[in-house]
Amino acid sequence: MKSLVIHGKEDIRWDDREIPEPGAGEVRLRVGFVGICGSDLHYYFHGANGEYTIREPLVPGHELSGVVDLDPSGRLAPGTPVTVHPARYGASVPGLEDRPHLRPGGDYLGSAAANPHRQGGASEYLIVEEHMIRVLPDGLPLERAALAEPLAVALHAVGLAGDVSGKRVLVIGAGPIGLLVVAAAVHAGAGVVGASDVRTEPLDRAQALGATEVALVGRDTIENESYDVVFECSGVGVALTQAVRATRRTGTIVQVGMLPNSDIGVNLAPLLAKELTIRGAFRFSTEIDDAVRMLAESDALDPVISHVLPASDAVNAFTIARDSSASAKVLLAL
C-alpha cells in the first residue's frame, strides 16, 4: 500500500508499506479522504509541532473518512462508510471522569507526542480499534465526513462557552477551525456571530457560513466590550489581547488556537476589572458524534472544503493549505 510519510522538515514521501493485518478488537479501513490540519502543516514545514519533534518517519492525518475493508469480528461489513475518533485515552484520573480527552498518557492519530510515534491516517489502509469507529448515516458523503474531527473541535469549544443562544459572539481567526466555530456558534443559536482575520478571503468564507459582522485586521476597529463571548482561533498572542478588549464585562473567552509553547506578550490587565473568564479548549470528547449528526443534516458546511487533491500531490496540497488566502480546508484523496 501507499502511505504519506513525513521524514523531516519539508521531506514528505509517497512510500510503499505493507498492508497491515487487524488483530482482535481492530478493524482495517480503506481510507478515502484525510484533512490537512494545522498540526500536520507544522510537522511538514518545521519538522515539529510545538514541543513535539519528528524523531522517526511519521504518517500524518487525524481527520479522515473511509470504508471498512476488514473486520475480523464480522460486526461491520466491508464497504461500511465510517469516520474515526482519533484519540486513545490514558488511564482514568479522579476528577476527569467526564473529560477523558484530558487524561495524561493517551495518544492521537498522526502525532509525534509519543515515542514511537502514533502513525496517522494518510495511508491507503489503516488499522484502528473498534471503539474509534463511527458509522456514517445514510447519505453523508465521505468527503464531507472528513470534517467530523475538526467540527467536533469547534463544537467542543462552543460548548465550553456555555449557552450562547441570543448572544453576541466573535471568532478571531477565520481559518478552517475558526470557520467551523462560526458554523457551530450559528448552530447553537448565537444572536450575532462576528469574525475577524488578517485577510479578506477567510472573512468571505465566514460570511457564507453565517457571520454577519466581519472585521479586517488593520482596517476595521472592533469596539471594546462589544461581544459577550469571544473565540480566539488564530493562536497569536496579540489576538488574545484583542479578545480581552472585545469581551464585555463578565464575558467569556475560549482559547481555541494553539498558542506557542513560549513566553508571549499578552495584555491581560482588563481581565480583572471586567471579571472575565478565559477557558482553554483542547480537542474534544464525545462531540464527534454530534459533528456526524450535524454534517448529515445538510450540506451547509461543504464550502469549508476548498480543495481536494490526490495524496500523491502532497507537496502541492500542503503548500496550498498553508495559504489561508487561497484555501480553507484541504483534503487529500487516498
GROMACS .gro file of C-alpha atoms in nm:
model
  334
    1MET     CA    1   0.000   0.000   0.000
    2LYS     CA    2   0.098   0.364  -0.031
    3SER     CA    3   0.142   0.596   0.268
    4LEU     CA    4   0.230   0.961   0.301
    5VAL     CA    5   0.531   0.978   0.532
    6ILE     CA    6   0.699   1.287   0.675
    7HIS     CA    7   1.068   1.210   0.722
    8GLY     CA    8   1.166   1.558   0.840
    9LYS     CA    9   1.129   1.926   0.764
   10GLU     CA   10   0.982   1.966   0.412
   11ASP     CA   11   1.052   1.600   0.340
   12ILE     CA   12   0.730   1.411   0.266
   13ARG     CA   13   0.726   1.094   0.057
   14TRP     CA   14   0.467   0.867  -0.104
   15ASP     CA   15   0.617   0.549   0.041
   16ASP     CA   16   0.539   0.181  -0.003
   17ARG     CA   17   0.443  -0.005   0.313
   18GLU     CA   18   0.300  -0.345   0.393
   19ILE     CA   19  -0.078  -0.373   0.418
   20PRO     CA   20  -0.142  -0.416   0.793
   21GLU     CA   21  -0.346  -0.702   0.938
   22PRO     CA   22  -0.605  -0.627   1.208
   23GLY     CA   23  -0.586  -0.809   1.539
   24ALA     CA   24  -0.850  -0.877   1.800
   25GLY     CA   25  -1.068  -0.570   1.857
   26GLU     CA   26  -0.929  -0.396   1.550
   27VAL     CA   27  -1.071  -0.307   1.208
   28ARG     CA   28  -0.891  -0.231   0.883
   29LEU     CA   29  -1.018   0.068   0.689
   30ARG     CA   30  -0.972   0.168   0.328
   31VAL     CA   31  -0.912   0.540   0.374
   32GLY     CA   32  -1.097   0.776   0.141
   33PHE     CA   33  -1.013   1.132   0.249
   34VAL     CA   34  -0.777   1.292   0.501
   35GLY     CA   35  -0.790   1.658   0.602
   36ILE     CA   36  -0.472   1.862   0.642
   37CYS     CA   37  -0.470   2.016   0.990
   38GLY     CA   38  -0.252   2.289   1.138
   39SER     CA   39  -0.051   2.029   1.328
   40ASP     CA   40   0.020   1.845   1.001
   41LEU     CA   41   0.144   2.171   0.849
   42HIS     CA   42   0.381   2.223   1.143
   43TYR     CA   43   0.517   1.870   1.117
   44TYR     CA   44   0.582   1.912   0.746
   45PHE     CA   45   0.712   2.269   0.727
   46HIS     CA   46   0.902   2.274   1.059
   47GLY     CA   47   0.965   1.909   1.147
   48ALA     CA   48   0.788   1.970   1.478
   49ASN     CA   49   0.452   2.072   1.622
   50GLY     CA   50   0.519   2.281   1.930
   51GLU     CA   51   0.736   2.073   2.160
   52TYR     CA   52   0.677   1.752   1.963
   53THR     CA   53   0.960   1.687   1.719
   54ILE     CA   54   0.961   1.419   1.450
   55ARG     CA   55   1.212   1.156   1.565
   56GLU     CA   56   1.110   0.884   1.320
   57PRO     CA   57   0.913   0.876   0.994
   58LEU     CA   58   0.556   0.991   1.067
   59VAL     CA   59   0.235   0.930   0.873
   60PRO     CA   60   0.024   1.244   0.937
   61GLY     CA   61  -0.353   1.275   0.947
   62HIS     CA   62  -0.624   1.254   1.211
   63GLU     CA   63  -0.919   1.397   1.015
   64LEU     CA   64  -1.041   1.114   0.796
   65SER     CA   65  -1.319   0.915   0.640
   66GLY     CA   66  -1.326   0.585   0.457
   67VAL     CA   67  -1.492   0.247   0.441
   68VAL     CA   68  -1.443  -0.076   0.633
   69ASP     CA   69  -1.208  -0.311   0.450
   70LEU     CA   70  -1.184  -0.596   0.701
   71ASP     CA   71  -1.349  -0.650   1.038
   72PRO     CA   72  -1.237  -0.986   1.180
   73SER     CA   73  -1.532  -0.984   1.420
   74GLY     CA   74  -1.780  -0.968   1.133
   75ARG     CA   75  -1.971  -0.686   1.300
   76LEU     CA   76  -1.901  -0.431   1.026
   77ALA     CA   77  -1.950  -0.535   0.666
   78PRO     CA   78  -1.688  -0.446   0.404
   79GLY     CA   79  -1.776  -0.113   0.244
   80THR     CA   80  -1.944   0.034   0.554
   81PRO     CA   81  -1.874   0.411   0.546
   82VAL     CA   82  -1.710   0.545   0.860
   83THR     CA   83  -1.516   0.823   1.024
   84VAL     CA   84  -1.281   0.785   1.319
   85HIS     CA   85  -1.243   0.933   1.665
   86PRO     CA   86  -0.863   0.966   1.656
   87ALA     CA   87  -0.792   0.952   2.032
   88ARG     CA   88  -0.694   0.673   2.264
   89TYR     CA   89  -0.729   0.792   2.623
   90GLY     CA   90  -0.493   0.743   2.914
   91ALA     CA   91  -0.577   0.574   3.242
   92SER     CA   92  -0.871   0.706   3.442
   93VAL     CA   93  -0.795   1.005   3.665
   94PRO     CA   94  -1.018   1.125   3.952
   95GLY     CA   95  -1.194   1.445   3.856
   96LEU     CA   96  -1.167   1.383   3.481
   97GLU     CA   97  -1.442   1.124   3.451
   98ASP     CA   98  -1.636   1.338   3.204
   99ARG     CA   99  -1.325   1.470   3.027
  100PRO     CA  100  -1.129   1.164   2.919
  101HIS     CA  101  -0.952   1.365   2.648
  102LEU     CA  102  -0.760   1.547   2.924
  103ARG     CA  103  -0.616   1.235   3.085
  104PRO     CA  104  -0.238   1.207   3.059
  105GLY     CA  105  -0.089   0.916   2.872
  106GLY     CA  106  -0.325   0.893   2.577
  107ASP     CA  107  -0.235   0.936   2.211
  108TYR     CA  108  -0.377   1.070   1.886
  109LEU     CA  109  -0.352   0.959   1.526
  110GLY     CA  110  -0.071   1.131   1.337
  111SER     CA  111   0.111   1.261   1.644
  112ALA     CA  112   0.479   1.273   1.735
  113ALA     CA  113   0.397   1.334   2.103
  114ALA     CA  114   0.472   0.972   2.191
  115ASN     CA  115   0.780   0.771   2.102
  116PRO     CA  116   0.732   0.559   1.898
  117HIS     CA  117   0.503   0.800   1.717
  118ARG     CA  118   0.134   0.731   1.671
  119GLN     CA  119   0.103   0.685   1.295
  120GLY     CA  120  -0.183   0.869   1.126
  121GLY     CA  121  -0.446   0.814   0.863
  122ALA     CA  122  -0.278   0.928   0.541
  123SER     CA  123  -0.240   0.572   0.415
  124GLU     CA  124  -0.444   0.367   0.175
  125TYR     CA  125  -0.519   0.124   0.460
  126LEU     CA  126  -0.540   0.199   0.832
  127ILE     CA  127  -0.586  -0.018   1.141
  128VAL     CA  128  -0.799   0.132   1.419
  129GLU     CA  129  -0.956  -0.004   1.732
  130GLU     CA  130  -1.328  -0.080   1.719
  131HIS     CA  131  -1.419   0.191   1.972
  132MET     CA  132  -1.270   0.459   1.748
  133ILE     CA  133  -1.508   0.391   1.459
  134ARG     CA  134  -1.820   0.596   1.392
  135VAL     CA  135  -2.050   0.452   1.125
  136LEU     CA  136  -2.185   0.726   0.898
  137PRO     CA  137  -2.557   0.787   0.848
  138ASP     CA  138  -2.702   0.712   0.506
  139GLY     CA  139  -2.648   0.996   0.262
  140LEU     CA  140  -2.346   1.154   0.433
  141PRO     CA  141  -2.074   1.173   0.165
  142LEU     CA  142  -1.725   1.056   0.262
  143GLU     CA  143  -1.578   1.387   0.151
  144ARG     CA  144  -1.795   1.588   0.390
  145ALA     CA  145  -1.750   1.329   0.667
  146ALA     CA  146  -1.379   1.412   0.674
  147LEU     CA  147  -1.485   1.734   0.854
  148ALA     CA  148  -1.616   1.540   1.154
  149GLU     CA  149  -1.299   1.568   1.363
  150PRO     CA  150  -1.237   1.943   1.319
  151LEU     CA  151  -1.609   2.014   1.357
  152ALA     CA  152  -1.601   1.821   1.685
  153VAL     CA  153  -1.320   2.053   1.800
  154ALA     CA  154  -1.539   2.351   1.715
  155LEU     CA  155  -1.847   2.208   1.887
  156HIS     CA  156  -1.642   2.134   2.199
  157ALA     CA  157  -1.511   2.492   2.207
  158VAL     CA  158  -1.860   2.639   2.171
  159GLY     CA  159  -1.988   2.407   2.441
  160LEU     CA  160  -1.720   2.532   2.681
  161ALA     CA  161  -1.862   2.883   2.648
  162GLY     CA  162  -2.195   2.773   2.791
  163ASP     CA  163  -2.526   2.880   2.644
  164VAL     CA  164  -2.455   3.119   2.356
  165SER     CA  165  -2.815   3.145   2.235
  166GLY     CA  166  -2.905   3.505   2.162
  167LYS     CA  167  -2.555   3.628   2.249
  168ARG     CA  168  -2.306   3.832   2.050
  169VAL     CA  169  -2.017   3.606   1.955
  170LEU     CA  170  -1.684   3.694   1.792
  171VAL     CA  171  -1.450   3.446   1.625
  172ILE     CA  172  -1.094   3.574   1.586
  173GLY     CA  173  -0.914   3.391   1.305
  174ALA     CA  174  -1.125   3.253   1.018
  175GLY     CA  175  -0.908   2.961   0.919
  176PRO     CA  176  -1.064   2.613   0.895
  177ILE     CA  177  -1.124   2.578   1.271
  178GLY     CA  178  -1.245   2.936   1.301
  179LEU     CA  179  -1.489   2.880   1.016
  180LEU     CA  180  -1.625   2.570   1.187
  181VAL     CA  181  -1.657   2.763   1.516
  182VAL     CA  182  -1.860   3.023   1.326
  183ALA     CA  183  -2.087   2.744   1.198
  184ALA     CA  184  -2.108   2.582   1.542
  185ALA     CA  185  -2.199   2.914   1.709
  186VAL     CA  186  -2.470   2.978   1.449
  187HIS     CA  187  -2.599   2.623   1.501
  188ALA     CA  188  -2.605   2.685   1.878
  189GLY     CA  189  -2.833   2.986   1.830
  190ALA     CA  190  -2.597   3.279   1.877
  191GLY     CA  191  -2.776   3.608   1.813
  192VAL     CA  192  -2.489   3.763   1.620
  193VAL     CA  193  -2.169   3.599   1.502
  194GLY     CA  194  -1.875   3.817   1.402
  195ALA     CA  195  -1.542   3.716   1.253
  196SER     CA  196  -1.206   3.885   1.221
  197ASP     CA  197  -0.900   3.792   1.019
  198VAL     CA  198  -0.593   3.945   0.858
  199ARG     CA  199  -0.718   3.853   0.508
  200THR     CA  200  -1.041   3.920   0.323
  201GLU     CA  201  -1.085   3.573   0.170
  202PRO     CA  202  -1.138   3.393   0.504
  203LEU     CA  203  -1.388   3.663   0.602
  204ASP     CA  204  -1.585   3.599   0.283
  205ARG     CA  205  -1.599   3.230   0.376
  206ALA     CA  206  -1.711   3.318   0.730
  207GLN     CA  207  -1.999   3.525   0.593
  208ALA     CA  208  -2.105   3.230   0.375
  209LEU     CA  209  -2.132   3.024   0.695
  210GLY     CA  210  -2.344   3.278   0.883
  211ALA     CA  211  -2.113   3.550   1.018
  212THR     CA  212  -2.294   3.884   0.989
  213GLU     CA  213  -2.019   4.113   1.119
  214VAL     CA  214  -1.664   4.095   0.982
  215ALA     CA  215  -1.351   4.290   1.068
  216LEU     CA  216  -1.031   4.301   0.864
  217VAL     CA  217  -0.732   4.341   1.095
  218GLY     CA  218  -0.554   4.668   1.019
  219ARG     CA  219  -0.857   4.821   0.853
  220ASP     CA  220  -1.157   4.776   1.082
  221THR     CA  221  -1.195   4.850   1.450
  222ILE     CA  222  -1.356   4.608   1.694
  223GLU     CA  223  -1.511   4.814   1.970
  224ASN     CA  224  -1.413   4.738   2.328
  225GLU     CA  225  -1.671   4.532   2.521
  226SER     CA  226  -1.874   4.467   2.206
  227TYR     CA  227  -1.915   4.088   2.237
  228ASP     CA  228  -2.044   3.852   2.505
  229VAL     CA  229  -1.826   3.558   2.400
  230VAL     CA  230  -1.502   3.557   2.202
  231PHE     CA  231  -1.337   3.251   2.049
  232GLU     CA  232  -0.968   3.307   1.978
  233CYS     CA  233  -0.882   3.071   1.692
  234SER     CA  234  -0.561   3.218   1.548
  235GLY     CA  235  -0.316   3.115   1.820
  236VAL     CA  236  -0.147   3.457   1.810
  237GLY     CA  237  -0.074   3.644   2.132
  238VAL     CA  238  -0.188   3.983   2.006
  239ALA     CA  239  -0.521   3.826   1.913
  240LEU     CA  240  -0.573   3.717   2.273
  241THR     CA  241  -0.510   4.078   2.377
  242GLN     CA  242  -0.779   4.180   2.127
  243ALA     CA  243  -1.013   3.917   2.270
  244VAL     CA  244  -0.973   4.059   2.621
  245ARG     CA  245  -1.056   4.406   2.494
  246ALA     CA  246  -1.354   4.297   2.283
  247THR     CA  247  -1.525   4.092   2.554
  248ARG     CA  248  -1.788   4.263   2.766
  249ARG     CA  249  -1.774   4.265   3.146
  250THR     CA  250  -1.829   3.918   3.296
  251GLY     CA  251  -1.798   3.771   2.948
  252THR     CA  252  -1.613   3.459   2.834
  253ILE     CA  253  -1.311   3.398   2.614
  254VAL     CA  254  -1.239   3.050   2.478
  255GLN     CA  255  -0.883   2.998   2.358
  256VAL     CA  256  -0.908   2.755   2.067
  257GLY     CA  257  -0.596   2.835   1.863
  258MET     CA  258  -0.276   2.665   1.977
  259LEU     CA  259  -0.055   2.929   2.137
  260PRO     CA  260   0.323   2.894   2.104
  261ASN     CA  261   0.497   2.699   2.379
  262SER     CA  262   0.692   3.007   2.491
  263ASP     CA  263   0.659   3.333   2.679
  264ILE     CA  264   0.448   3.572   2.469
  265GLY     CA  265   0.334   3.928   2.513
  266VAL     CA  266  -0.034   3.943   2.608
  267ASN     CA  267  -0.208   4.231   2.787
  268LEU     CA  268  -0.446   4.077   3.039
  269ALA     CA  269  -0.492   4.390   3.251
  270PRO     CA  270  -0.860   4.441   3.154
  271LEU     CA  271  -0.930   4.085   3.265
  272LEU     CA  272  -0.950   4.190   3.629
  273ALA     CA  273  -1.178   4.492   3.607
  274LYS     CA  274  -1.415   4.308   3.374
  275GLU     CA  275  -1.403   3.978   3.571
  276LEU     CA  276  -1.363   3.781   3.251
  277THR     CA  277  -1.346   3.404   3.223
  278ILE     CA  278  -1.079   3.259   2.994
  279ARG     CA  279  -1.109   2.889   2.911
  280GLY     CA  280  -0.875   2.670   2.716
  281ALA     CA  281  -1.021   2.429   2.459
  282PHE     CA  282  -0.836   2.105   2.384
  283ARG     CA  283  -0.963   1.862   2.122
  284PHE     CA  284  -1.296   1.703   2.227
  285SER     CA  285  -1.460   1.409   2.399
  286THR     CA  286  -1.791   1.280   2.258
  287GLU     CA  287  -1.865   1.577   2.031
  288ILE     CA  288  -1.762   1.383   1.721
  289ASP     CA  289  -2.099   1.209   1.743
  290ASP     CA  290  -2.272   1.549   1.739
  291ALA     CA  291  -2.049   1.650   1.447
  292VAL     CA  292  -2.150   1.347   1.242
  293ARG     CA  293  -2.518   1.422   1.302
  294MET     CA  294  -2.473   1.788   1.209
  295LEU     CA  295  -2.288   1.700   0.888
  296ALA     CA  296  -2.563   1.456   0.795
  297GLU     CA  297  -2.834   1.720   0.840
  298SER     CA  298  -2.732   1.936   0.544
  299ASP     CA  299  -2.457   2.034   0.302
  300ALA     CA  300  -2.416   2.376   0.466
  301LEU     CA  301  -2.054   2.308   0.565
  302ASP     CA  302  -1.940   2.190   0.221
  303PRO     CA  303  -1.789   2.537   0.144
  304VAL     CA  304  -1.535   2.478   0.422
  305ILE     CA  305  -1.369   2.226   0.188
  306SER     CA  306  -1.188   2.441  -0.067
  307HIS     CA  307  -0.960   2.180  -0.228
  308VAL     CA  308  -0.943   1.804  -0.278
  309LEU     CA  309  -0.609   1.684  -0.415
  310PRO     CA  310  -0.460   1.337  -0.461
  311ALA     CA  311  -0.233   1.232  -0.176
  312SER     CA  312   0.043   1.173  -0.429
  313ASP     CA  313   0.041   1.553  -0.482
  314ALA     CA  314   0.102   1.619  -0.113
  315VAL     CA  315   0.371   1.885  -0.153
  316ASN     CA  316   0.132   2.100  -0.355
  317ALA     CA  317  -0.155   2.023  -0.118
  318PHE     CA  318   0.044   2.129   0.190
  319THR     CA  319   0.159   2.448   0.015
  320ILE     CA  320  -0.200   2.540  -0.070
  321ALA     CA  321  -0.321   2.453   0.281
  322ARG     CA  322  -0.061   2.687   0.428
  323ASP     CA  323  -0.204   2.986   0.238
  324SER     CA  324  -0.527   3.100   0.402
  325SER     CA  325  -0.592   3.340   0.116
  326ALA     CA  326  -0.604   3.050  -0.128
  327SER     CA  327  -0.766   2.780   0.082
  328ALA     CA  328  -0.984   2.677   0.372
  329LYS     CA  329  -0.983   2.301   0.443
  330VAL     CA  330  -0.768   2.099   0.203
  331LEU     CA  331  -0.844   1.727   0.173
  332LEU     CA  332  -0.614   1.456   0.046
  333ALA     CA  333  -0.787   1.188  -0.160
  334LEU     CA  334  -0.634   0.846  -0.091
   0.00000   0.00000   0.00000
